[in-house]
Tab-separated table of C-alpha atoms in Angstrom:
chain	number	residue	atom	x	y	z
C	30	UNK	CA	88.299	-3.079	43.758
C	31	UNK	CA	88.148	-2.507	47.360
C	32	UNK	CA	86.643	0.404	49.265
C	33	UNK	CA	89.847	1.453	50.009
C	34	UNK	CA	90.893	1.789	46.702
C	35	UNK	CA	87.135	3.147	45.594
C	36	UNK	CA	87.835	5.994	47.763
C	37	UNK	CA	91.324	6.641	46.683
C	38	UNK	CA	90.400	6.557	43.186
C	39	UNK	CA	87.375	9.084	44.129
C	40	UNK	CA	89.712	11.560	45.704
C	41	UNK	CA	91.964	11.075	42.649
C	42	UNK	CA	89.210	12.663	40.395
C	43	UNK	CA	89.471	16.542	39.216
C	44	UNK	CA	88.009	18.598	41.606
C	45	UNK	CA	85.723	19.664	38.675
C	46	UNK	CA	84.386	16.018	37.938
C	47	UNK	CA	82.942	15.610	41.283
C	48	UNK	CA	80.567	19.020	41.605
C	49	UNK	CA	76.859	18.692	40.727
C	50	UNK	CA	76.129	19.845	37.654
C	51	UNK	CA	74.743	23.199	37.221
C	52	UNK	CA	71.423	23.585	35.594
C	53	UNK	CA	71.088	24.378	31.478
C	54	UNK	CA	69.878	27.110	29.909
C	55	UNK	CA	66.778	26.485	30.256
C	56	UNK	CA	66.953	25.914	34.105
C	57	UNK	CA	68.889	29.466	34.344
C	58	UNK	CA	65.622	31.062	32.224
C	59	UNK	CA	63.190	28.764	34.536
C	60	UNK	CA	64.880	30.459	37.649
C	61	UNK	CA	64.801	34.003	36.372
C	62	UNK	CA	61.429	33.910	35.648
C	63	UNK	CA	60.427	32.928	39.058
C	64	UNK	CA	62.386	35.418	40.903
C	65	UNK	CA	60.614	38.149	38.438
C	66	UNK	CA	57.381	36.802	39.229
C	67	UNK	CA	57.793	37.012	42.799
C	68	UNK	CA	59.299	40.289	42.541
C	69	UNK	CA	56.593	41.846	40.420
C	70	UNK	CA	54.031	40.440	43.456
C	71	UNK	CA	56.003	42.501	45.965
C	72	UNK	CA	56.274	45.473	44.197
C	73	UNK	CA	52.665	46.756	44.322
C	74	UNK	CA	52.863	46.843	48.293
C	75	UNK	CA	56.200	48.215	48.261
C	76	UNK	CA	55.371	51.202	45.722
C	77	UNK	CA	52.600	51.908	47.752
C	78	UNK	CA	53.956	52.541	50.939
C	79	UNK	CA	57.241	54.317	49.155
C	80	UNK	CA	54.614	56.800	47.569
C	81	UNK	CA	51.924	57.194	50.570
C	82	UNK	CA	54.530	56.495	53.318
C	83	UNK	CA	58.231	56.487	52.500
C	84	UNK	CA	57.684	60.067	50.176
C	85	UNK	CA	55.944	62.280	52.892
C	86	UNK	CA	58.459	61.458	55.306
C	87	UNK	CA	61.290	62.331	53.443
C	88	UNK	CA	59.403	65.799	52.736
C	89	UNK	CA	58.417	66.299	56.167
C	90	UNK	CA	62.236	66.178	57.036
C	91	UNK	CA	63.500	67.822	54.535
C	92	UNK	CA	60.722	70.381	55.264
C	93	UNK	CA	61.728	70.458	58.907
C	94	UNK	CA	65.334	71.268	57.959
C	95	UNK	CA	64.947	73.877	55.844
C	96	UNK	CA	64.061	72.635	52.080
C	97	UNK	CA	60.890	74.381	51.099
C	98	UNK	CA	60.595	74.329	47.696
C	99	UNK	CA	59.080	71.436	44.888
C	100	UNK	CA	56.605	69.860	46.746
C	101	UNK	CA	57.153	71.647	50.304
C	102	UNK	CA	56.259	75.672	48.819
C	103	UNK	CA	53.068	75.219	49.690
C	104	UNK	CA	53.489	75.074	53.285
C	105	UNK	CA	56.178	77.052	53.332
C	106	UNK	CA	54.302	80.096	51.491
C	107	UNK	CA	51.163	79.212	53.909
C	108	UNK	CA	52.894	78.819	56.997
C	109	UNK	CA	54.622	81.164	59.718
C	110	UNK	CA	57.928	81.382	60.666
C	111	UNK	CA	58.981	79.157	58.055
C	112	UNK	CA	63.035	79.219	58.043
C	113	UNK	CA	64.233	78.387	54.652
C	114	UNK	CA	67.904	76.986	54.213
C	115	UNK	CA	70.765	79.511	53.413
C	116	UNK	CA	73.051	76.524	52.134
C	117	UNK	CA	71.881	73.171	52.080
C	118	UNK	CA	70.284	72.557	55.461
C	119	UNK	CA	69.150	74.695	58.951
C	120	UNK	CA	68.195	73.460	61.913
C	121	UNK	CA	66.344	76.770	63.103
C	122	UNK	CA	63.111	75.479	63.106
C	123	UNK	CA	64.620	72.569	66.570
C	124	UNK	CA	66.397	75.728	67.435
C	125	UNK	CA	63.099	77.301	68.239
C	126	UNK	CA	61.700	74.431	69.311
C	127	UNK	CA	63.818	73.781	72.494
C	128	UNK	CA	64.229	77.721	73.110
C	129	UNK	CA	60.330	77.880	73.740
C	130	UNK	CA	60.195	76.651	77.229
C	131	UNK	CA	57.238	74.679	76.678
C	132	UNK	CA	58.534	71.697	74.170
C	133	UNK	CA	61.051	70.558	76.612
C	134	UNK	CA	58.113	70.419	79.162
C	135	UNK	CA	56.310	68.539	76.651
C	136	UNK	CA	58.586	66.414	75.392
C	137	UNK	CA	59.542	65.270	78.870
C	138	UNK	CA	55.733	64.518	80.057
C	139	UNK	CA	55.813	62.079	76.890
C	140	UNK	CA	58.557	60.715	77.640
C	141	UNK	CA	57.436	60.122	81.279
C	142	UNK	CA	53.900	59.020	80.581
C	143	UNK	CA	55.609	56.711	77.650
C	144	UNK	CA	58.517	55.176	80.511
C	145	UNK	CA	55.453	54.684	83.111
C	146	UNK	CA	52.691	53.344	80.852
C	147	UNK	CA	55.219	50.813	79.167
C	148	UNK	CA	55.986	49.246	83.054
C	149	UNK	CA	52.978	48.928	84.116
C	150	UNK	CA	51.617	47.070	81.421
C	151	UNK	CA	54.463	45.080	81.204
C	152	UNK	CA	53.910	44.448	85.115
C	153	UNK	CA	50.131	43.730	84.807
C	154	UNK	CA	50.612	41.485	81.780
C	155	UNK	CA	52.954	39.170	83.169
C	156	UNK	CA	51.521	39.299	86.936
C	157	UNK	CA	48.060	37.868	84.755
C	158	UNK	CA	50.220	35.741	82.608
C	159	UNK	CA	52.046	34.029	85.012
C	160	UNK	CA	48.562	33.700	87.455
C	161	UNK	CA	47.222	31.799	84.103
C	162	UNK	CA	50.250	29.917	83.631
C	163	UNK	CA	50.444	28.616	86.959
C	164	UNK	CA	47.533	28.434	88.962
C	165	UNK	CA	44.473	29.045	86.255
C	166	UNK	CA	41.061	28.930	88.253
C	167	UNK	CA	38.166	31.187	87.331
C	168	UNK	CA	39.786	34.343	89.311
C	169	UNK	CA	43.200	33.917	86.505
C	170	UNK	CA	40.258	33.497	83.863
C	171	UNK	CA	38.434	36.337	85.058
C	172	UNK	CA	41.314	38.961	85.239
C	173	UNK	CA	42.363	37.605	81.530
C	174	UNK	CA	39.012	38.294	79.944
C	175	UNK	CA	38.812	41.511	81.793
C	176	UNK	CA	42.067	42.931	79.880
C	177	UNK	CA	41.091	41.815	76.688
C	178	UNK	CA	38.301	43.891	76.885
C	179	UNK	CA	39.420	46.654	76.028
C	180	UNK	CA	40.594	45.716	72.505
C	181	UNK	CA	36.888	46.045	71.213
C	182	UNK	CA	35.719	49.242	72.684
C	183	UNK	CA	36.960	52.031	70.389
C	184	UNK	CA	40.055	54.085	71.835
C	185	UNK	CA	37.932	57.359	71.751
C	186	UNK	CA	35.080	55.977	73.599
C	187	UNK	CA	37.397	54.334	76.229
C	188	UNK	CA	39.229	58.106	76.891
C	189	UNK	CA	35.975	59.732	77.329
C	190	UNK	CA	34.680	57.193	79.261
C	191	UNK	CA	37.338	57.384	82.031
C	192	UNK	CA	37.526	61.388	81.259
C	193	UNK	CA	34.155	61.290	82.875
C	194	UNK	CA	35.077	58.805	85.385
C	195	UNK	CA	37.459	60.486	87.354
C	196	UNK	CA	36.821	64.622	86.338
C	197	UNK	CA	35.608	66.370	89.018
C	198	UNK	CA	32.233	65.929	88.910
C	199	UNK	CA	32.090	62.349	87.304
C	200	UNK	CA	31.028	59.146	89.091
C	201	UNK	CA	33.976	58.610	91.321
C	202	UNK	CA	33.904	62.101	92.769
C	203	UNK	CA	30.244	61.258	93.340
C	204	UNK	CA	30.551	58.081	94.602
C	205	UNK	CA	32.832	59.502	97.617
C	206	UNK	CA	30.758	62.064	98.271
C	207	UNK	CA	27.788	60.032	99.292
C	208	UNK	CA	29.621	59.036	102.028
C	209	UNK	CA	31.251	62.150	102.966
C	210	UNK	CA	35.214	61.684	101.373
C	211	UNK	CA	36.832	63.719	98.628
C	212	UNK	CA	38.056	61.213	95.994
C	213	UNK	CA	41.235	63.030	93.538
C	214	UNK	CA	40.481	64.856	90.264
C	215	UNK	CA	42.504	62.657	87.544
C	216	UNK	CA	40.720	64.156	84.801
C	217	UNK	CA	43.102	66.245	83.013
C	218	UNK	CA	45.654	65.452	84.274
C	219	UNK	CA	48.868	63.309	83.462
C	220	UNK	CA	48.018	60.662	86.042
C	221	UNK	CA	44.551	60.529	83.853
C	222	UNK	CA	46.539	60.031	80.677
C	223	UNK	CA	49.223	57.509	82.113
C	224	UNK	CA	45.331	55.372	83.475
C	225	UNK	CA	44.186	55.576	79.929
C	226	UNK	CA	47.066	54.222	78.620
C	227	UNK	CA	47.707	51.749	80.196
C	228	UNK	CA	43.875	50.912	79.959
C	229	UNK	CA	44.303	50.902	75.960
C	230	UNK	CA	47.435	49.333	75.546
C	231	UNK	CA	47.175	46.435	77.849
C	232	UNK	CA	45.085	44.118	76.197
C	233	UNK	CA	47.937	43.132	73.119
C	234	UNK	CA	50.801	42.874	76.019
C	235	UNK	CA	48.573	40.472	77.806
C	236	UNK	CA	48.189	38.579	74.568
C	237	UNK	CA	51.859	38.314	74.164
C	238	UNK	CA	52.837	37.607	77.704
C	239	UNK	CA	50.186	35.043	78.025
C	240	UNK	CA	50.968	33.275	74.313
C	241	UNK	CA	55.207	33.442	75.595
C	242	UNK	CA	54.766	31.763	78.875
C	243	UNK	CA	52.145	29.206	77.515
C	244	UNK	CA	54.913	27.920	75.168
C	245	UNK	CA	57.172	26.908	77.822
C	246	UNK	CA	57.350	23.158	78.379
C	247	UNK	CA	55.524	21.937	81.768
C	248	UNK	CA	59.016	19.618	82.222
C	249	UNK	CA	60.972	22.766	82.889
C	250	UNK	CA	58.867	24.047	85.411
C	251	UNK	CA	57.950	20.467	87.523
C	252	UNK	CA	62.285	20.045	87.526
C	253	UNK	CA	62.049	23.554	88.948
C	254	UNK	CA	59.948	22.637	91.545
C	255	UNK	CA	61.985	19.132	91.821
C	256	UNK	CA	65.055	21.106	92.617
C	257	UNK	CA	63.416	23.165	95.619
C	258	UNK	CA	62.313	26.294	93.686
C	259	UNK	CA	59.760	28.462	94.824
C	260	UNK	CA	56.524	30.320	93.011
C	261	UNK	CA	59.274	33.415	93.015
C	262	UNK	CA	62.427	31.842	91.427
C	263	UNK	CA	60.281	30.041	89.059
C	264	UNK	CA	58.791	33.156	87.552
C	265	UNK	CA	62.579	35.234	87.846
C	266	UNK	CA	64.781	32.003	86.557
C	267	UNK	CA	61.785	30.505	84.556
C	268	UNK	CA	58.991	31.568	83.044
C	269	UNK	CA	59.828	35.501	82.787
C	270	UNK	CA	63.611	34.720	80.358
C	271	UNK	CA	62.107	31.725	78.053
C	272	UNK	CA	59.531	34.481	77.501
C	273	UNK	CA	61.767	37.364	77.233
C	274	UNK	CA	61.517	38.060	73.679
C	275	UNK	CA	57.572	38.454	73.484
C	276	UNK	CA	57.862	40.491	76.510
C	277	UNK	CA	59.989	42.457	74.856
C	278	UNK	CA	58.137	42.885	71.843
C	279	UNK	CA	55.078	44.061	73.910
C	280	UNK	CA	57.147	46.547	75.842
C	281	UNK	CA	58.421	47.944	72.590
C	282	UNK	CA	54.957	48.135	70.578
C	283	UNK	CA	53.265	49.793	73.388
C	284	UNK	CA	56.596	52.302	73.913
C	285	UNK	CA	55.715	53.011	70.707
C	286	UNK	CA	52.083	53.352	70.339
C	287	UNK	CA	52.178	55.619	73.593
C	288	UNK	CA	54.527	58.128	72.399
C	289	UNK	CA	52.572	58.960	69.350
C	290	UNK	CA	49.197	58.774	70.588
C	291	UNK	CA	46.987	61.775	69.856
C	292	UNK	CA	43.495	60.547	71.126
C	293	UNK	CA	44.193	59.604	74.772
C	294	UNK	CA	45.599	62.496	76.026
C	295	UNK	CA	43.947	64.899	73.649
C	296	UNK	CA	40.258	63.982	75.589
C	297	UNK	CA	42.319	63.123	79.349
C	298	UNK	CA	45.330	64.894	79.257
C	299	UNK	CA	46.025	68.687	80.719
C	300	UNK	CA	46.342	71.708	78.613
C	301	UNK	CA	50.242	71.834	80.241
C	302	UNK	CA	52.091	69.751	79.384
C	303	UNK	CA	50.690	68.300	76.264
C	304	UNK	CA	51.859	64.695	75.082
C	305	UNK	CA	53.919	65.278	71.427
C	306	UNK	CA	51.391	64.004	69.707
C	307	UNK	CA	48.742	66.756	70.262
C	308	UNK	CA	51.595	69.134	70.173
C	309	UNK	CA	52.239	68.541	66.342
C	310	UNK	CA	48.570	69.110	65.827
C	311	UNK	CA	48.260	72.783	68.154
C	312	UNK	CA	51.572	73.606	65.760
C	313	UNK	CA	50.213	72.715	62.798
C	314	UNK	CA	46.229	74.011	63.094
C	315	UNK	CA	46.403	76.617	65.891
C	316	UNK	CA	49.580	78.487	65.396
C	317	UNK	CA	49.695	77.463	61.719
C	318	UNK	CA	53.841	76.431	61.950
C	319	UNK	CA	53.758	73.500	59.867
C	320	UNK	CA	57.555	73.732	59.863
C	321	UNK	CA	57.318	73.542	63.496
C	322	UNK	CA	54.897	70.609	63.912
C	323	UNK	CA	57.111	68.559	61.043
C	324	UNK	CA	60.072	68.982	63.840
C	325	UNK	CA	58.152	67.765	66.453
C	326	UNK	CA	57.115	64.952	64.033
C	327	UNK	CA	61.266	64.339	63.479
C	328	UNK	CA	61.968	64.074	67.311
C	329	UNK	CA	58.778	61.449	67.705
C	330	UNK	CA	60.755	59.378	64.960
C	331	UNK	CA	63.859	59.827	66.565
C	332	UNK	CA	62.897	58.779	69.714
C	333	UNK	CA	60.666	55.784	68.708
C	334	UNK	CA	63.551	54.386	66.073
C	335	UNK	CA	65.426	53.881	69.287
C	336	UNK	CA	62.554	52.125	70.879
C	337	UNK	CA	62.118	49.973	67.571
C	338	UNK	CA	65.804	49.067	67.724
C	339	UNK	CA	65.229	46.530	70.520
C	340	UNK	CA	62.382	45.631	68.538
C	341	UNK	CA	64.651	44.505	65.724
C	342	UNK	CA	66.928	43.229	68.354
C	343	UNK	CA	64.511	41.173	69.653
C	344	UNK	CA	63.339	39.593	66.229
C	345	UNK	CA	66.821	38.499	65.218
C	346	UNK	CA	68.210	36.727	68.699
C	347	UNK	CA	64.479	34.825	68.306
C	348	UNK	CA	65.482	33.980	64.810
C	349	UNK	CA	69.233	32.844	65.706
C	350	UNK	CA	67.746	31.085	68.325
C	351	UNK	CA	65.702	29.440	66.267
C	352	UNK	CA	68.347	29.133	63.657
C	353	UNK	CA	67.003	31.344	60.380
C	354	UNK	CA	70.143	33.349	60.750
């Protein structure tokens, strides 16, 4: 028989005769009991944040809109101005929110501090990134190790430290006045906060920025140069887009960490405007509105699951790029 005819007699077969066989019984019970084994492993992990995690935020919004009985009466019995739900839901509690003047004040220093903080990290890191990627040296060395420091000094230690740095009588006031100037007052202020941010958040962008553009392959940027492109171009068409995703992932991290910080501008910030984060702590211990504070909890979730969507964005174009998806 020829291979002609070998094939012709193949494609003569029953479609059924020429699939793989599918496992036994046994296989089937071999396969099940894997997939329960691995399931029971991630289950501990997964009941625990559900019950510590996934549980109090589903209470806090409930709470927030209205639902204050089971495990909300408590606070609701406890706390002032607590509006309870007619029907199913209310959305008094935001109502009074963003009638007091002073939560949309609030809410847009956060936001401000949270825009400003997020591009100038993102602007340092790369700027040190691409001075490491390119040049190196001892002065590219020297800046790197200098923003990683800040990852082992402890966040509250770092906000008092430059509280008392730039207040008006700390060192830099101080130091000016030796020889006669007046340096400004950022303690307490939002310029302080947006300093101490920046100062606490930089160190992980750096780490991603600097990990991104080391990845890229030396060939792409020597045919860069081999075509006639400058130092600019070959950061703007280079080294900046192969490393968009990590760049993007440390713009979205530190987004987030900023607008829910409590520490920072709780030791730099002014008493007006307040960052969110202290705001849902002044509602919830010094007016005693838990309802209030849960709110103000909502809107921080709101506003960060937008930031987190480009998060998620960015994770699945790096894994069809890769080809996982």
């Amino acid at each position: 028989m020829t291979a002609l005819d070998h094939s012709a007699e193949t494609a003569r077969r029953p479609r059924e005769a020429r699939r793989p066989a599918r496992p036994g019984g046994a296989g089937r019970r071999a396969e099940r009991r894997r997939a329960a084994v691995g399931f029971s492993m991630a289950l501990p992990p997964v009941l625990v944040i559900s019950l510590f995690v996934g549980l109090p935020v589903v209470l806090a919004v409930a709470f927030s809109l209205g639902v204050t009985g089971g495990l909300n009466r408590t606070a609701a019995v406890i706390g002032q101005d607590v509006h309870s739900a007619d029907g199913l839901l209310t959305t008094a509690a935001y109502e009074q929110l963003f009638a007091d003047p002073r939560f949309p004040r609030d809410l847009a220093a956060t936001v401000l501090v949270t825009v400003v903080t997020t591009l100038v990290v993102l602007g340092l890191a790369t700027g040190i990134a691409v001075l490491l990627r390119l040049r190196g040296g001892w002065a590219a060395t020297l800046l790197s190790g200098l923003a990683v420091v800040p990852l082992f000094i402890p966040v509250v230690i770092a906000s008092w430290a430059i509280l008392t740095f730039y207040s008006a009588d700390g060192f830099l006031r101080s130091l000016f006045a030796q020889v006669g100037l007046q340096a400004p007052v950022l303690g307490f202020t939002v310029t302080g906060v947006i300093i101490a941010s920046v100062w606490v958040n930089l160190p992980f962008a750096l780490l991603m920025a600097a990990s991104g553009m080391q990845a890229i392959p030396d060939a792409l940027i020597d045919a860069a140069r081999d075509a006639g492109a400058g130092t600019l171009r070959i950061v703007t068409r280079v080294l900046v887009p192969l490393a968009g995703i990590p760049l993007v992932i440390a713009g979205t991290f530190t987004a987030i960490g900023v607008l829910g910080q409590f520490t920072v501008p709780y030791f730099t910030g002014p008493n007006a405007p307040q960052q969110l984060g202290v705001d849902i702590s002044k509602y919830f211990q010094s007016f005693n509105q838990p309802q209030q504070a849960a709110a103000i909890a909502v809107v921080v979730f709101v506003i960060a699951s937008g930031v987190a969507a480009t998060y998620v964005w960015a994770n699945f174009r790096s894994a069809k790029q890769e080809g996982r998806v």
